[in-house]
Structure formats: structure tokens, C-alpha cells
mmCIF file of C-alpha atoms in Angstrom:
data_model
loop_
_atom_site.group_PDB
_atom_site.id
_atom_site.type_symbol
_atom_site.label_atom_id
_atom_site.label_comp_id
_atom_site.label_asym_id
_atom_site.label_seq_id
_atom_site.Cartn_x
_atom_site.Cartn_y
_atom_site.Cartn_z
ATOM 1 C CA MET A 2 0.000 0.000 0.000
ATOM 2 C CA GLU A 3 1.147 3.539 -0.796
ATOM 3 C CA ASN A 4 2.214 5.777 2.071
ATOM 4 C CA LYS A 5 0.733 8.984 0.681
ATOM 5 C CA LEU A 6 -0.180 11.915 2.912
ATOM 6 C CA VAL A 7 -3.930 12.279 3.470
ATOM 7 C CA SER A 8 -5.382 15.676 4.369
ATOM 8 C CA ILE A 9 -8.389 15.510 6.694
ATOM 9 C CA ILE A 10 -10.374 18.766 6.753
ATOM 10 C CA MET A 11 -12.655 19.393 9.703
ATOM 11 C CA PRO A 12 -14.678 22.633 9.914
ATOM 12 C CA THR A 13 -16.144 23.479 13.299
ATOM 13 C CA PHE A 14 -18.396 26.113 14.809
ATOM 14 C CA ASN A 15 -19.184 26.007 18.538
ATOM 15 C CA GLY A 16 -18.432 22.304 18.471
ATOM 16 C CA SER A 17 -16.899 21.923 21.917
ATOM 17 C CA VAL A 18 -19.573 19.440 23.037
ATOM 18 C CA TYR A 19 -18.773 16.932 20.269
ATOM 19 C CA ILE A 20 -15.421 17.706 18.698
ATOM 20 C CA GLU A 21 -13.167 15.867 21.147
ATOM 21 C CA LYS A 22 -14.723 12.503 20.237
ATOM 22 C CA CYS A 23 -14.316 13.301 16.553
ATOM 23 C CA ILE A 24 -10.662 14.298 16.940
ATOM 24 C CA GLU A 25 -9.919 11.198 19.011
ATOM 25 C CA THR A 26 -11.276 8.937 16.244
ATOM 26 C CA VAL A 27 -9.053 10.722 13.730
ATOM 27 C CA LEU A 28 -5.998 10.251 15.925
ATOM 28 C CA ALA A 29 -6.891 6.564 16.383
ATOM 29 C CA GLN A 30 -6.680 5.857 12.639
ATOM 30 C CA THR A 31 -4.657 2.783 11.724
ATOM 31 C CA TYR A 32 -3.153 4.808 8.848
ATOM 32 C CA LYS A 33 -0.805 7.324 10.442
ATOM 33 C CA ASN A 34 0.402 9.497 7.550
ATOM 34 C CA PHE A 35 -2.258 12.192 7.681
ATOM 35 C CA GLU A 36 -2.646 15.846 8.531
ATOM 36 C CA LEU A 37 -5.739 17.056 10.363
ATOM 37 C CA ILE A 38 -6.696 20.620 9.436
ATOM 38 C CA ILE A 39 -9.309 22.067 11.785
ATOM 39 C CA ILE A 40 -10.964 25.303 10.708
ATOM 40 C CA ASP A 41 -12.617 27.136 13.595
ATOM 41 C CA ASP A 42 -15.324 29.129 11.824
ATOM 42 C CA GLY A 43 -15.661 31.937 14.373
ATOM 43 C CA SER A 44 -16.685 29.857 17.396
ATOM 44 C CA THR A 45 -17.850 31.769 20.465
ATOM 45 C CA ASP A 46 -17.438 28.900 22.944
ATOM 46 C CA ASN A 47 -14.195 27.157 23.959
ATOM 47 C CA THR A 48 -13.878 25.129 20.727
ATOM 48 C CA LEU A 49 -10.690 26.932 19.699
ATOM 49 C CA SER A 50 -8.921 26.202 22.988
ATOM 50 C CA VAL A 51 -9.922 22.519 22.776
ATOM 51 C CA CYS A 52 -8.511 22.279 19.251
ATOM 52 C CA ASN A 53 -5.324 24.142 20.157
ATOM 53 C CA SER A 54 -4.707 21.777 23.072
ATOM 54 C CA TYR A 55 -4.777 18.827 20.687
ATOM 55 C CA ALA A 56 -2.516 20.645 18.206
ATOM 56 C CA GLN A 57 0.070 21.217 20.947
ATOM 57 C CA LYS A 58 0.198 17.466 21.609
ATOM 58 C CA ASP A 59 0.219 16.238 17.984
ATOM 59 C CA ASN A 60 2.126 18.020 15.221
ATOM 60 C CA ARG A 61 -0.117 16.450 12.565
ATOM 61 C CA ILE A 62 -2.876 18.852 13.638
ATOM 62 C CA THR A 63 -3.166 22.384 12.270
ATOM 63 C CA VAL A 64 -5.784 24.803 13.603
ATOM 64 C CA ILE A 65 -6.957 27.738 11.484
ATOM 65 C CA LYS A 66 -9.121 30.506 12.927
ATOM 66 C CA THR A 67 -11.519 32.266 10.523
ATOM 67 C CA ASP A 68 -14.475 34.610 10.730
ATOM 68 C CA ASN A 69 -17.883 32.972 10.820
ATOM 69 C CA CYS A 70 -18.625 32.528 7.101
ATOM 70 C CA GLY A 71 -20.206 29.064 7.043
ATOM 71 C CA VAL A 72 -19.135 25.488 6.457
ATOM 72 C CA SER A 73 -18.445 25.906 2.724
ATOM 73 C CA SER A 74 -16.009 28.780 3.257
ATOM 74 C CA ALA A 75 -14.371 26.849 6.092
ATOM 75 C CA ARG A 76 -13.857 23.804 3.878
ATOM 76 C CA ASN A 77 -12.415 26.003 1.130
ATOM 77 C CA ALA A 78 -9.953 27.430 3.647
ATOM 78 C CA GLY A 79 -8.973 23.884 4.572
ATOM 79 C CA ILE A 80 -8.406 22.954 0.935
ATOM 80 C CA SER A 81 -6.109 25.973 0.507
ATOM 81 C CA ALA A 82 -4.037 24.846 3.493
ATOM 82 C CA ALA A 83 -3.933 21.140 2.592
ATOM 83 C CA GLY A 84 -0.824 19.448 1.263
ATOM 84 C CA GLY A 85 -1.802 15.803 0.954
ATOM 85 C CA GLU A 86 -2.058 13.488 -2.030
ATOM 86 C CA TYR A 87 -5.637 12.757 -1.017
ATOM 87 C CA VAL A 88 -8.205 14.798 0.876
ATOM 88 C CA THR A 89 -11.307 13.917 2.863
ATOM 89 C CA PHE A 90 -13.789 15.931 4.915
ATOM 90 C CA VAL A 91 -15.115 15.288 8.412
ATOM 91 C CA ASP A 92 -17.862 17.082 10.335
ATOM 92 C CA ASP A 93 -17.004 17.921 13.935
ATOM 93 C CA ASP A 94 -19.978 16.091 15.474
ATOM 94 C CA ASP A 95 -19.483 12.859 13.509
ATOM 95 C CA TYR A 96 -16.844 10.188 14.039
ATOM 96 C CA LEU A 97 -14.804 7.624 12.131
ATOM 97 C CA GLU A 98 -14.083 3.934 12.306
ATOM 98 C CA ASN A 99 -10.369 3.362 12.885
ATOM 99 C CA ALA A 100 -9.704 1.823 9.453
ATOM 100 C CA LEU A 101 -11.370 4.542 7.351
ATOM 101 C CA ILE A 102 -8.281 6.359 6.064
ATOM 102 C CA GLU A 103 -6.366 3.109 5.573
ATOM 103 C CA LYS A 104 -9.217 1.757 3.439
ATOM 104 C CA TYR A 105 -9.254 4.912 1.332
ATOM 105 C CA VAL A 106 -5.525 4.657 0.589
ATOM 106 C CA GLU A 107 -5.760 0.926 -0.123
ATOM 107 C CA ALA A 108 -8.570 1.537 -2.612
ATOM 108 C CA PHE A 109 -6.678 4.269 -4.479
ATOM 109 C CA SER A 110 -3.592 2.026 -4.541
ATOM 110 C CA GLU A 111 -5.676 -0.778 -6.034
ATOM 111 C CA TRP A 112 -7.557 1.241 -8.662
ATOM 112 C CA LYS A 113 -4.934 3.876 -9.552
ATOM 113 C CA ASP A 114 -6.482 6.416 -11.942
ATOM 114 C CA LYS A 115 -9.562 4.288 -12.621
ATOM 115 C CA ALA A 116 -11.388 5.776 -9.625
ATOM 116 C CA ALA A 117 -12.343 9.443 -9.591
ATOM 117 C CA PHE A 118 -13.048 9.329 -5.871
ATOM 118 C CA VAL A 119 -13.618 6.633 -3.259
ATOM 119 C CA THR A 120 -16.691 6.453 -1.056
ATOM 120 C CA VAL A 121 -17.672 4.323 1.953
ATOM 121 C CA GLY A 122 -20.872 3.307 3.699
ATOM 122 C CA ILE A 123 -22.411 5.514 6.360
ATOM 123 C CA VAL A 124 -23.846 4.631 9.750
ATOM 124 C CA MET A 125 -26.783 7.007 10.209
ATOM 125 C CA GLN A 126 -27.260 7.640 13.913
ATOM 126 C CA ASN A 127 -30.282 9.473 15.299
ATOM 127 C CA GLU A 128 -29.436 11.024 18.636
ATOM 128 C CA PHE A 129 -32.851 12.588 19.198
ATOM 129 C CA ASN A 130 -35.421 9.979 18.120
ATOM 130 C CA ARG A 131 -35.187 6.622 19.854
ATOM 131 C CA ASN A 132 -37.913 5.221 17.600
ATOM 132 C CA VAL A 133 -35.552 5.346 14.632
ATOM 133 C CA GLU A 134 -32.975 2.584 14.472
ATOM 134 C CA ASP A 135 -29.441 3.178 13.272
ATOM 135 C CA LYS A 136 -29.020 2.157 9.650
ATOM 136 C CA ASN A 137 -25.921 0.906 7.870
ATOM 137 C CA LEU A 138 -26.284 2.574 4.499
ATOM 138 C CA ILE A 139 -24.257 0.481 2.086
ATOM 139 C CA LEU A 140 -24.733 -1.242 -1.264
ATOM 140 C CA GLU A 141 -27.515 -3.790 -0.938
ATOM 141 C CA SER A 142 -26.561 -7.449 -1.016
ATOM 142 C CA GLY A 143 -29.731 -8.179 -2.980
ATOM 143 C CA TYR A 144 -28.036 -6.661 -6.029
ATOM 144 C CA GLY A 145 -25.057 -8.979 -5.725
ATOM 145 C CA TYR A 146 -22.831 -6.740 -3.597
ATOM 146 C CA LEU A 147 -21.045 -8.256 -0.612
ATOM 147 C CA LEU A 148 -20.350 -6.469 2.654
ATOM 148 C CA GLY A 149 -16.660 -5.682 3.001
ATOM 149 C CA GLU A 150 -15.856 -5.905 -0.716
ATOM 150 C CA ASN A 151 -14.542 -3.075 -2.901
ATOM 151 C CA TYR A 152 -16.327 -2.223 -6.145
ATOM 152 C CA LEU A 153 -15.389 0.060 -9.034
ATOM 153 C CA LEU A 154 -18.784 1.323 -10.155
ATOM 154 C CA ASN A 155 -19.951 2.868 -13.406
ATOM 155 C CA ARG A 156 -20.593 6.601 -13.044
ATOM 156 C CA SER A 157 -24.258 6.155 -13.915
ATOM 157 C CA VAL A 158 -24.735 4.445 -10.538
ATOM 158 C CA ALA A 159 -24.567 7.910 -8.929
ATOM 159 C CA SER A 160 -28.375 8.067 -8.950
ATOM 160 C CA THR A 161 -28.615 4.773 -7.051
ATOM 161 C CA LEU A 162 -25.978 5.894 -4.553
ATOM 162 C CA ALA A 163 -27.923 9.136 -4.075
ATOM 163 C CA TRP A 164 -31.081 7.121 -3.395
ATOM 164 C CA LEU A 165 -29.134 5.143 -0.759
ATOM 165 C CA LYS A 166 -27.925 8.469 0.753
ATOM 166 C CA LEU A 167 -24.327 7.728 -0.177
ATOM 167 C CA PHE A 168 -23.605 10.127 -3.045
ATOM 168 C CA ASN A 169 -24.749 13.538 -1.851
ATOM 169 C CA PHE A 170 -22.265 13.807 1.038
ATOM 170 C CA VAL A 171 -18.578 14.727 0.876
ATOM 171 C CA THR A 172 -17.819 13.403 4.371
ATOM 172 C CA ASN A 173 -17.873 9.745 3.276
ATOM 173 C CA LYS A 174 -15.520 10.295 0.334
ATOM 174 C CA CYS A 175 -11.846 10.712 -0.428
ATOM 175 C CA TYR A 176 -10.599 12.772 -3.399
ATOM 176 C CA ARG A 177 -7.367 13.570 -5.179
ATOM 177 C CA LEU A 178 -6.336 16.972 -3.868
ATOM 178 C CA SER A 179 -4.385 17.885 -7.011
ATOM 179 C CA LYS A 180 -7.556 17.615 -9.113
ATOM 180 C CA ILE A 181 -9.377 19.997 -6.793
ATOM 181 C CA ILE A 182 -6.516 22.500 -6.742
ATOM 182 C CA ASP A 183 -5.701 22.360 -10.472
ATOM 183 C CA LYS A 184 -9.319 22.862 -11.560
ATOM 184 C CA ASN A 185 -10.128 25.297 -8.737
ATOM 185 C CA ILE A 186 -13.101 23.296 -7.482
ATOM 186 C CA LYS A 187 -14.685 24.977 -4.471
ATOM 187 C CA PHE A 188 -17.693 24.657 -2.244
ATOM 188 C CA ASP A 189 -20.334 27.229 -3.127
ATOM 189 C CA SER A 190 -20.609 29.470 -0.070
ATOM 190 C CA ASN A 191 -23.707 31.153 -1.499
ATOM 191 C CA VAL A 192 -25.986 28.131 -1.064
ATOM 192 C CA ASN A 193 -27.349 26.448 2.058
ATOM 193 C CA VAL A 194 -28.583 23.195 0.504
ATOM 194 C CA GLY A 195 -26.926 20.905 -2.011
ATOM 195 C CA GLU A 196 -23.389 22.266 -1.710
ATOM 196 C CA ASP A 197 -21.930 18.779 -1.125
ATOM 197 C CA LEU A 198 -23.769 17.352 -4.122
ATOM 198 C CA LYS A 199 -22.647 20.223 -6.337
ATOM 199 C CA PHE A 200 -19.034 19.694 -5.242
ATOM 200 C CA ASN A 201 -19.216 15.991 -6.157
ATOM 201 C CA LEU A 202 -20.711 16.707 -9.577
ATOM 202 C CA ASP A 203 -18.180 19.471 -10.269
ATOM 203 C CA TYR A 204 -15.397 17.055 -9.345
ATOM 204 C CA LEU A 205 -16.714 14.304 -11.612
ATOM 205 C CA LEU A 206 -16.923 16.766 -14.481
ATOM 206 C CA ILE A 207 -13.140 17.153 -14.430
ATOM 207 C CA ASP A 208 -12.287 13.520 -13.636
ATOM 208 C CA ASN A 209 -13.463 10.797 -16.017
ATOM 209 C CA GLY A 210 -12.788 7.983 -13.556
ATOM 210 C CA ASN A 211 -15.441 5.706 -12.140
ATOM 211 C CA ILE A 212 -16.740 5.682 -8.571
ATOM 212 C CA GLY A 213 -14.840 3.559 -6.085
ATOM 213 C CA MET A 214 -17.042 2.003 -3.409
ATOM 214 C CA ILE A 215 -15.807 0.418 -0.179
ATOM 215 C CA ASN A 216 -18.825 -1.592 0.887
ATOM 216 C CA ILE A 217 -18.349 -1.134 4.629
ATOM 217 C CA PRO A 218 -20.016 1.491 6.875
ATOM 218 C CA LEU A 219 -16.948 3.331 8.184
ATOM 219 C CA TYR A 220 -18.276 6.882 8.656
ATOM 220 C CA HIS A 221 -20.717 7.686 11.475
ATOM 221 C CA TYR A 222 -23.090 10.517 10.608
ATOM 222 C CA VAL A 223 -24.750 11.682 13.822
ATOM 223 C CA LYS A 224 -28.093 13.298 13.085
ATOM 224 C CA ARG A 225 -29.079 15.690 15.830
ATOM 225 C CA LYS A 226 -32.399 17.448 16.247
ATOM 226 C CA GLU A 227 -31.078 20.781 15.073
ATOM 227 C CA ASP A 228 -29.718 19.162 11.891
ATOM 228 C CA GLY A 229 -33.125 18.615 10.255
ATOM 229 C CA LEU A 230 -32.443 20.254 6.904
ATOM 230 C CA SER A 231 -36.034 19.982 5.729
ATOM 231 C CA LEU A 232 -37.142 21.961 8.804
ATOM 232 C CA LYS A 233 -34.721 24.837 8.317
ATOM 233 C CA TYR A 234 -35.575 27.801 6.184
ATOM 234 C CA HIS A 235 -33.369 29.992 4.045
ATOM 235 C CA GLU A 236 -34.801 32.275 1.435
ATOM 236 C CA ASP A 237 -32.934 30.710 -1.499
ATOM 237 C CA ASN A 238 -33.384 27.049 -0.498
ATOM 238 C CA LEU A 239 -36.091 26.329 -3.051
ATOM 239 C CA LYS A 240 -34.145 27.996 -5.856
ATOM 240 C CA ASN A 241 -30.949 26.147 -4.878
ATOM 241 C CA THR A 242 -32.772 22.804 -4.701
ATOM 242 C CA LYS A 243 -34.160 23.218 -8.199
ATOM 243 C CA GLU A 244 -30.784 24.222 -9.602
ATOM 244 C CA ILE A 245 -28.862 21.320 -8.072
ATOM 245 C CA TYR A 246 -31.372 18.660 -9.140
ATOM 246 C CA ARG A 247 -31.566 20.010 -12.680
ATOM 247 C CA TYR A 248 -27.778 19.899 -12.726
ATOM 248 C CA PHE A 249 -27.749 16.330 -11.357
ATOM 249 C CA ILE A 250 -30.355 15.080 -13.845
ATOM 250 C CA GLU A 251 -28.515 16.704 -16.755
ATOM 251 C CA TRP A 252 -25.208 15.214 -15.592
ATOM 252 C CA GLU A 253 -26.697 11.756 -15.039
ATOM 253 C CA SER A 254 -28.344 11.733 -18.468
ATOM 254 C CA LYS A 255 -24.918 12.138 -20.116
ATOM 255 C CA GLN A 256 -23.259 9.191 -18.358
ATOM 256 C CA LYS A 257 -22.560 5.976 -20.244
ATOM 257 C CA GLY A 258 -25.010 3.252 -19.290
ATOM 258 C CA THR A 259 -27.601 5.577 -17.755
ATOM 259 C CA THR A 260 -31.106 4.124 -17.913
ATOM 260 C CA GLU A 261 -34.561 5.662 -17.737
ATOM 261 C CA ASP A 262 -34.839 4.238 -14.230
ATOM 262 C CA ASN A 263 -31.716 6.151 -13.144
ATOM 263 C CA ILE A 264 -33.342 9.410 -14.197
ATOM 264 C CA LEU A 265 -36.670 8.513 -12.564
ATOM 265 C CA VAL A 266 -34.874 7.844 -9.284
ATOM 266 C CA LEU A 267 -33.456 11.375 -9.375
ATOM 267 C CA LYS A 268 -36.813 12.861 -10.289
ATOM 268 C CA SER A 269 -38.392 11.074 -7.335
ATOM 269 C CA MET A 270 -35.744 12.566 -5.040
ATOM 270 C CA TYR A 271 -36.284 15.955 -6.684
ATOM 271 C CA ILE A 272 -40.028 15.820 -5.906
ATOM 272 C CA TYR A 273 -39.284 14.794 -2.318
ATOM 273 C CA ASP A 274 -36.783 17.594 -1.668
ATOM 274 C CA TRP A 275 -38.883 20.140 -3.568
ATOM 275 C CA THR A 276 -41.821 19.475 -1.222
ATOM 276 C CA ASN A 277 -39.449 19.591 1.772
ATOM 277 C CA ARG A 278 -38.427 23.096 0.759
ATOM 278 C CA LEU A 279 -42.103 24.081 0.445
ATOM 279 C CA THR A 280 -42.792 22.670 3.900
ATOM 280 C CA SER A 281 -39.950 24.654 5.454
ATOM 281 C CA GLU A 282 -41.246 27.834 3.808
ATOM 282 C CA TYR A 283 -44.801 27.182 4.995
ATOM 283 C CA THR A 284 -43.579 26.478 8.542
ATOM 284 C CA GLU A 285 -41.455 29.641 8.547
ATOM 285 C CA HIS A 286 -44.406 31.862 7.595
ATOM 286 C CA LYS A 287 -47.215 29.986 9.340
ATOM 287 C CA GLY A 288 -47.873 32.799 11.808
ATOM 288 C CA ASP A 289 -47.480 35.667 9.332
ATOM 289 C CA ARG A 290 -50.316 37.927 8.236
ATOM 290 C CA ASP A 291 -49.475 37.317 4.588
ATOM 291 C CA LEU A 292 -49.733 33.519 4.875
ATOM 292 C CA SER A 293 -52.347 33.593 2.130
ATOM 293 C CA LEU A 294 -49.691 34.898 -0.271
ATOM 294 C CA VAL A 295 -47.344 32.105 0.782
ATOM 295 C CA ARG A 296 -50.104 29.545 0.168
ATOM 296 C CA LYS A 297 -50.616 30.902 -3.336
ATOM 297 C CA LYS A 298 -46.914 30.594 -4.031
ATOM 298 C CA LEU A 299 -46.785 27.002 -2.756
ATOM 299 C CA ASN A 300 -49.821 26.058 -4.811
ATOM 300 C CA ARG A 301 -48.192 27.581 -7.900
ATOM 301 C CA GLU A 302 -45.129 25.425 -7.271
ATOM 302 C CA ILE A 303 -46.984 22.097 -7.129
ATOM 303 C CA ARG A 304 -49.161 23.138 -10.076
ATOM 304 C CA SER A 305 -46.188 24.115 -12.227
ATOM 305 C CA LYS A 306 -45.603 22.161 -15.421
ATOM 306 C CA GLU A 307 -42.192 20.909 -14.276
ATOM 307 C CA PHE A 308 -43.548 19.618 -10.970
ATOM 308 C CA ARG A 309 -46.683 17.992 -12.375
ATOM 309 C CA THR A 310 -44.833 16.326 -15.242
ATOM 310 C CA MET A 311 -42.304 14.772 -12.871
ATOM 311 C CA LEU A 312 -45.024 13.828 -10.388
ATOM 312 C CA LYS A 313 -46.851 11.916 -13.103
ATOM 313 C CA GLU A 314 -43.636 10.201 -14.235
ATOM 314 C CA VAL A 315 -42.550 9.030 -10.773
ATOM 315 C CA HIS A 316 -46.069 7.852 -9.941
ATOM 316 C CA LYS A 317 -46.218 5.799 -13.130
ATOM 317 C CA ALA A 318 -42.823 4.296 -12.217
ATOM 318 C CA LYS A 319 -44.074 3.564 -8.668
ATOM 319 C CA LYS A 320 -41.352 5.688 -7.102
ATOM 320 C CA ILE A 321 -43.660 7.724 -4.875
ATOM 321 C CA SER A 322 -46.167 6.606 -2.274
ATOM 322 C CA PHE A 323 -49.790 6.607 -3.386
ATOM 323 C CA VAL A 324 -50.916 8.899 -0.536
ATOM 324 C CA ARG A 325 -48.186 11.465 -1.216
ATOM 325 C CA TYR A 326 -48.994 11.361 -4.920
ATOM 326 C CA MET A 327 -52.729 11.847 -4.393
ATOM 327 C CA CYS A 328 -52.193 14.772 -2.007
ATOM 328 C CA LEU A 329 -49.803 16.535 -4.383
ATOM 329 C CA ARG A 330 -51.967 15.776 -7.386
ATOM 330 C CA THR A 331 -54.758 17.961 -5.928
ATOM 331 C CA GLY A 332 -52.538 21.020 -6.454
ATOM 332 C CA ILE A 333 -53.543 22.256 -2.992
ATOM 333 C CA TYR A 334 -50.544 22.433 -0.712
ATOM 334 C CA ASP A 335 -52.588 22.524 2.521
ATOM 335 C CA ILE A 336 -53.884 19.011 1.808
ATOM 336 C CA PHE A 337 -50.336 17.708 1.486
ATOM 337 C CA TYR A 338 -49.238 19.583 4.618
ATOM 338 C CA PHE A 339 -52.106 18.178 6.686
ATOM 339 C CA ALA A 340 -51.360 14.616 5.512
ATOM 340 C CA ARG A 341 -47.690 15.150 6.371
ATOM 341 C CA ILE A 342 -48.570 16.185 9.929
ATOM 342 C CA ILE A 343 -50.677 13.055 10.385
ATOM 343 C CA TYR A 344 -47.859 10.886 9.010
ATOM 344 C CA MET A 345 -45.261 12.473 11.306
ATOM 345 C CA LEU A 346 -47.285 12.109 14.532
ATOM 346 C CA PRO A 347 -46.103 8.543 15.363
ATOM 347 C CA LYS A 348 -42.491 9.607 14.775
ATOM 348 C CA GLY A 349 -42.594 12.090 17.645
#
């Protein structure tokens, strides 16, 4: 196996409650030739002092202090400071299995330039809802994939990986740093949703390699109550969601071996996230005097030609639940919202 330097970029903001566990799992990696670059994005708690204490004890750790500009800007700062052959990203409240970095390097050594990037399975952990079991999100054995095996996958499988919640993240992937630097690939600091997905698509546009998959769940994504993306509201979320899915569908349609089913999978996800953005906007303005104007806007969205055409397509392909389809088909957002509330009640 190659002994290449791996840059691990970890942005943090007021992460003192969680970050020590994350750092400890980085330091416990079986592969030792790495640099950990922590970007403190303007924390107001004692995160910086915690990180500096680790840096004083281990010279592989570099701490960078920046103004609070968001996770995308923090990651970009980390990329600028990185010097490794490979680069991966870690969120401060997640943690790693000890073999993660070693597996990344082994995979790149095995596939050489055939792999654009390497990805691993994710353990989704819900810290706030005990009714939801942890899930190991990996390639399904029913399709002939074996747990623990490495697979070099055709690029068109990106839609399937997205459906399995494996493609849209950057934290479960390892990239060639030189590709990112040479082509000036950056995280878009102007968007609040889809920035990871956009980064992955931008990267694949400049690297013709396939997707390397390590079929083991080695990255622990800890979902906390405040993380619920569909519940957060930013003014441009709906616009950004549309742009990234149109980009993804266009990209997927150009890949060798792409099928109609691949595209329908993405359209199903598009419908799901589109309605999530509408829900967050409705929730944000629920107590406003001009709620009637918001309702009109939401109704226009689900009555738009783009939405209704996709809704019909994914229903015909049986990639949307019948109840969700019937509610959205009415073109009245309040009916969908009411049904959603009823569905969410047992989940707490």
C-alpha cells in the first residue's frame, strides 16, 4: 500500500460538546500518515482552545481561525491549506471507524487512476429519536454486492448511490487533492442546501474515472435534532434545490449506461426535496399575516408544469407513495401539509 499523505479537513463552529470525540477517532486511525486541518469558523465557545490543546500534543494537527462565514467557506480554507495526495472531509460532530483512512488509501492504490473518488458506507445515527434505528447505508446485497468488498462502479450508478444516501455527502468520500486544486473546485458558499452534491458533480466533471465504493459502513453521521435540513428555512433554499437537481439530472443523463430508471430515481428525489423546501417555507411563515400569499406561491409550485410532469412520471414508475402522490396531485398544498402532519405524529 502507498504511504501517501492524506489531508483531513474538519470545519467546526461552537463544536466543543462533540469535537473531542471526533478528533480522538481521527488520531486513532490505523493509517498514520495524515494531517488534520481544523478550521474554527468563528466559534464563540471554547472550541478553539480545545482544538489548540490537541494541536500542541500532535504536530499532525493544524488549527486555522476564521471569521464565521459558514461550512463551505471553512472547507475552502482547509483545501487551501492542505498538502496531501488525497483529501477527505469530516464534520465535527461525527466520528470515524479506525480503518477509514487506511481503506481509502488501499482503494486508491488498487484502482490507480480508474477511480475518480472513493466512497464508503455511512452509519446514520439518530441522537434525538429513539424510535428510529441506526441504519448501515451500504450497497444492498440483494443486487449482488457483498459487505466488506470493494467495487469500481460505473458513473451512472450515482443516482442509485444518491437514493441510498451515499452520493450527496462529501464526508464519506476521499478525493485527489491535485484535481481539486488544479481545476479550482470549491464549495459554493452562497448556497445552504446541495453544496456537497454540487461539489461531487463538479469534481466528476473534471475527472473521467469511475466511482470507487468500499462496501463497509466506516463513517458515522450523527443526526441531531437541530440538523433537520427539511425543517430549516433559508430564502434561497427552493431555488438552490431546483438548480442542483436540474444539474444532477442533466449530468446523469450524459453518463454511459444511464437508464430511464436512473433518471426517474433522481426525479423522485427531486419531488421529495422540492416538497421539503415548500414545507420549510410554509412552517417559517405559518404565523405571518401574509400567509395567504405564501399559500398561493406554494400552490403555484406544485401546479407548475415541471412539478406535475415529474409527479406523473414518478407515480407511473411507482417511485412515490400513493398517498403522497394523491395529495400533491390535488394542487392544494394545505392538503399535502395536513397529511404530512398526520404521518409524522407517530415519529414524535
